[in-house]
């Protein structure tokens, strides 16, 4: 006697840091009532593993919703990549299901200073040339601030 898990849908594509949702159908494929734990995760077992215990009669099924919160999906530096997501009964991975979901890196602005007119005299304005590039996979905005180490001379 065993349960079988089918992934019916996800909220993918998602952006890194967002919660991944899995909608699954869990079915008792045996001839006896069973209480068994099912689990869902992303990638390997350590990535946001979630578990739920169900009790089902023979031939019964139930809809199960898993939410895997803001785990780190990162692999490489690509702005978009795919990650294996799975659901299965504990101890019976052959009765599980898996899907591949698309994950996008969030917006991230990289600032590179090209040059300045430094040094400047007291009261003189500093001029700055910089390149700002979105190295993420999403459109977004961030505040870019210019800071300088100020050293007071005696």
Short mmCIF file of C-alpha atoms in Angstrom, two decimals:
data_model
loop_
_atom_site.label_atom_id
_atom_site.label_comp_id
_atom_site.label_asym_id
_atom_site.label_seq_id
_atom_site.Cartn_x
_atom_site.Cartn_y
_atom_site.Cartn_z
CA UNK A 1 0.00 0.00 0.00
CA UNK A 2 1.30 3.40 -0.92
CA UNK A 3 0.46 6.91 -1.87
CA UNK A 4 1.27 8.45 -5.22
CA UNK A 5 1.93 12.16 -5.76
CA UNK A 6 1.21 14.09 -8.96
CA UNK A 7 2.21 17.75 -9.34
CA UNK A 8 -0.74 19.50 -10.97
CA UNK A 9 0.73 23.01 -11.14
CA UNK A 10 3.09 25.64 -9.75
CA UNK A 11 3.24 29.43 -9.59
CA UNK A 12 6.40 29.41 -11.77
CA UNK A 13 8.09 31.26 -13.25
CA UNK A 14 9.27 32.90 -10.03
CA UNK A 15 11.95 35.36 -9.01
CA UNK A 16 14.64 34.32 -6.51
CA UNK A 17 13.40 35.00 -2.99
CA UNK A 18 9.73 34.41 -3.84
CA UNK A 19 7.75 31.52 -2.39
CA UNK A 20 7.37 28.56 -4.74
CA UNK A 21 3.89 27.00 -4.58
CA UNK A 22 3.12 23.43 -5.63
CA UNK A 23 -0.39 22.08 -6.09
CA UNK A 24 -0.42 18.28 -5.91
CA UNK A 25 -2.87 15.42 -5.97
CA UNK A 26 -2.07 12.62 -3.53
CA UNK A 27 -3.80 9.30 -4.18
CA UNK A 28 -3.97 6.07 -2.20
CA UNK A 29 -3.17 3.51 -4.90
CA UNK A 30 -3.50 0.57 -2.52
CA UNK A 31 -6.42 -1.54 -1.31
CA UNK A 32 -6.12 -0.58 2.38
CA UNK A 33 -6.43 2.69 4.28
CA UNK A 34 -3.08 4.36 4.84
CA UNK A 35 -1.53 7.19 6.79
CA UNK A 36 1.69 8.36 5.19
CA UNK A 37 3.83 11.49 4.95
CA UNK A 38 4.42 13.18 1.61
CA UNK A 39 7.17 15.72 0.99
CA UNK A 40 8.06 18.38 -1.56
CA UNK A 41 11.26 20.25 -2.27
CA UNK A 42 13.48 22.04 -4.74
CA UNK A 43 16.72 20.48 -5.96
CA UNK A 44 18.23 18.40 -3.18
CA UNK A 45 16.59 17.46 0.13
CA UNK A 46 18.03 20.45 2.00
CA UNK A 47 16.33 23.07 -0.19
CA UNK A 48 13.12 24.12 1.55
CA UNK A 49 11.82 20.62 2.30
CA UNK A 50 8.15 20.58 3.33
CA UNK A 51 6.18 17.59 4.68
CA UNK A 52 2.50 16.79 5.27
CA UNK A 53 0.91 13.63 6.67
CA UNK A 54 -2.31 12.35 5.09
CA UNK A 55 -4.74 9.55 5.92
CA UNK A 56 -6.60 8.18 2.89
CA UNK A 57 -8.89 5.24 2.30
CA UNK A 58 -8.37 2.87 -0.62
CA UNK A 59 -8.70 4.73 -3.95
CA UNK A 60 -9.17 8.09 -2.22
CA UNK A 61 -7.24 11.18 -3.22
CA UNK A 62 -6.69 14.63 -1.76
CA UNK A 63 -5.38 17.95 -3.05
CA UNK A 64 -2.30 19.20 -1.21
CA UNK A 65 -0.73 22.65 -1.45
CA UNK A 66 2.96 23.12 -0.56
CA UNK A 67 4.65 26.50 -0.09
CA UNK A 68 8.44 26.47 -0.20
CA UNK A 69 9.54 29.82 1.18
CA UNK A 70 12.36 31.88 -0.30
CA UNK A 71 14.98 29.18 -0.53
CA UNK A 72 18.18 29.90 -2.42
CA UNK A 73 17.77 28.36 -5.84
CA UNK A 74 20.97 29.88 -7.30
CA UNK A 75 23.12 27.84 -9.62
CA UNK A 76 25.63 29.81 -11.66
CA UNK A 77 25.39 33.43 -12.72
CA UNK A 78 22.71 33.27 -15.40
CA UNK A 79 19.87 35.79 -15.10
CA UNK A 80 17.37 32.95 -15.62
CA UNK A 81 17.74 29.24 -14.95
CA UNK A 82 15.71 26.11 -14.33
CA UNK A 83 15.39 24.09 -11.14
CA UNK A 84 13.94 20.62 -10.54
CA UNK A 85 11.00 20.59 -8.12
CA UNK A 86 9.52 17.38 -6.75
CA UNK A 87 6.78 15.86 -4.62
CA UNK A 88 6.76 12.27 -3.33
CA UNK A 89 5.75 9.97 -0.50
CA UNK A 90 8.46 9.61 2.17
CA UNK A 91 10.27 6.34 1.55
CA UNK A 92 8.72 5.82 -1.90
CA UNK A 93 10.35 8.29 -4.34
CA UNK A 94 9.31 6.09 -7.28
CA UNK A 95 5.68 7.12 -6.55
CA UNK A 96 6.48 10.81 -6.85
CA UNK A 97 6.50 13.43 -9.56
CA UNK A 98 8.85 16.19 -10.61
CA UNK A 99 8.66 19.29 -12.77
CA UNK A 100 11.21 21.86 -13.85
CA UNK A 101 10.48 25.47 -12.92
CA UNK A 102 12.00 28.69 -14.29
CA UNK A 103 13.65 31.00 -11.77
CA UNK A 104 14.76 34.55 -12.57
CA UNK A 105 17.42 36.49 -10.75
CA UNK A 106 15.95 39.74 -9.29
CA UNK A 107 17.01 43.17 -10.51
CA UNK A 108 20.43 44.22 -9.24
CA UNK A 109 22.24 47.39 -10.21
CA UNK A 110 26.01 47.17 -10.52
CA UNK A 111 27.79 50.53 -10.42
CA UNK A 112 31.26 51.05 -11.81
CA UNK A 113 32.96 54.44 -11.38
CA UNK A 114 34.72 55.41 -14.61
CA UNK A 115 36.46 58.52 -13.27
CA UNK A 116 36.27 61.70 -11.20
CA UNK A 117 37.86 65.12 -11.10
CA UNK A 118 39.33 64.33 -7.65
CA UNK A 119 41.10 65.75 -5.78
CA UNK A 120 38.98 68.85 -5.30
CA UNK A 121 39.39 71.91 -3.12
CA UNK A 122 37.03 72.78 -0.27
CA UNK A 123 33.73 74.09 -1.68
CA UNK A 124 34.43 72.71 -5.16
CA UNK A 125 31.99 70.22 -6.69
CA UNK A 126 33.16 66.73 -7.51
CA UNK A 127 32.29 65.35 -10.93
CA UNK A 128 31.73 61.64 -11.36
CA UNK A 129 31.32 59.44 -14.42
CA UNK A 130 29.83 56.02 -13.76
CA UNK A 131 28.23 53.10 -15.56
CA UNK A 132 25.12 51.55 -14.00
CA UNK A 133 24.09 48.10 -15.28
CA UNK A 134 21.19 45.84 -14.29
CA UNK A 135 22.91 42.47 -13.84
CA UNK A 136 19.68 40.80 -12.71
CA UNK A 137 16.99 39.11 -14.74
CA UNK A 138 14.07 41.40 -13.88
CA UNK A 139 13.27 45.04 -14.51
CA UNK A 140 13.58 47.00 -11.31
CA UNK A 141 14.89 50.03 -9.54
CA UNK A 142 17.32 50.63 -6.72
CA UNK A 143 18.71 53.72 -5.08
CA UNK A 144 22.30 54.46 -6.00
CA UNK A 145 24.15 56.56 -3.45
CA UNK A 146 27.55 58.22 -3.65
CA UNK A 147 29.53 58.12 -0.45
CA UNK A 148 33.07 59.22 0.24
CA UNK A 149 35.48 58.79 3.07
CA UNK A 150 35.95 62.21 4.62
CA UNK A 151 39.24 62.82 6.36
CA UNK A 152 39.64 66.02 8.30
CA UNK A 153 43.13 67.44 8.19
CA UNK A 154 44.45 69.48 11.09
#
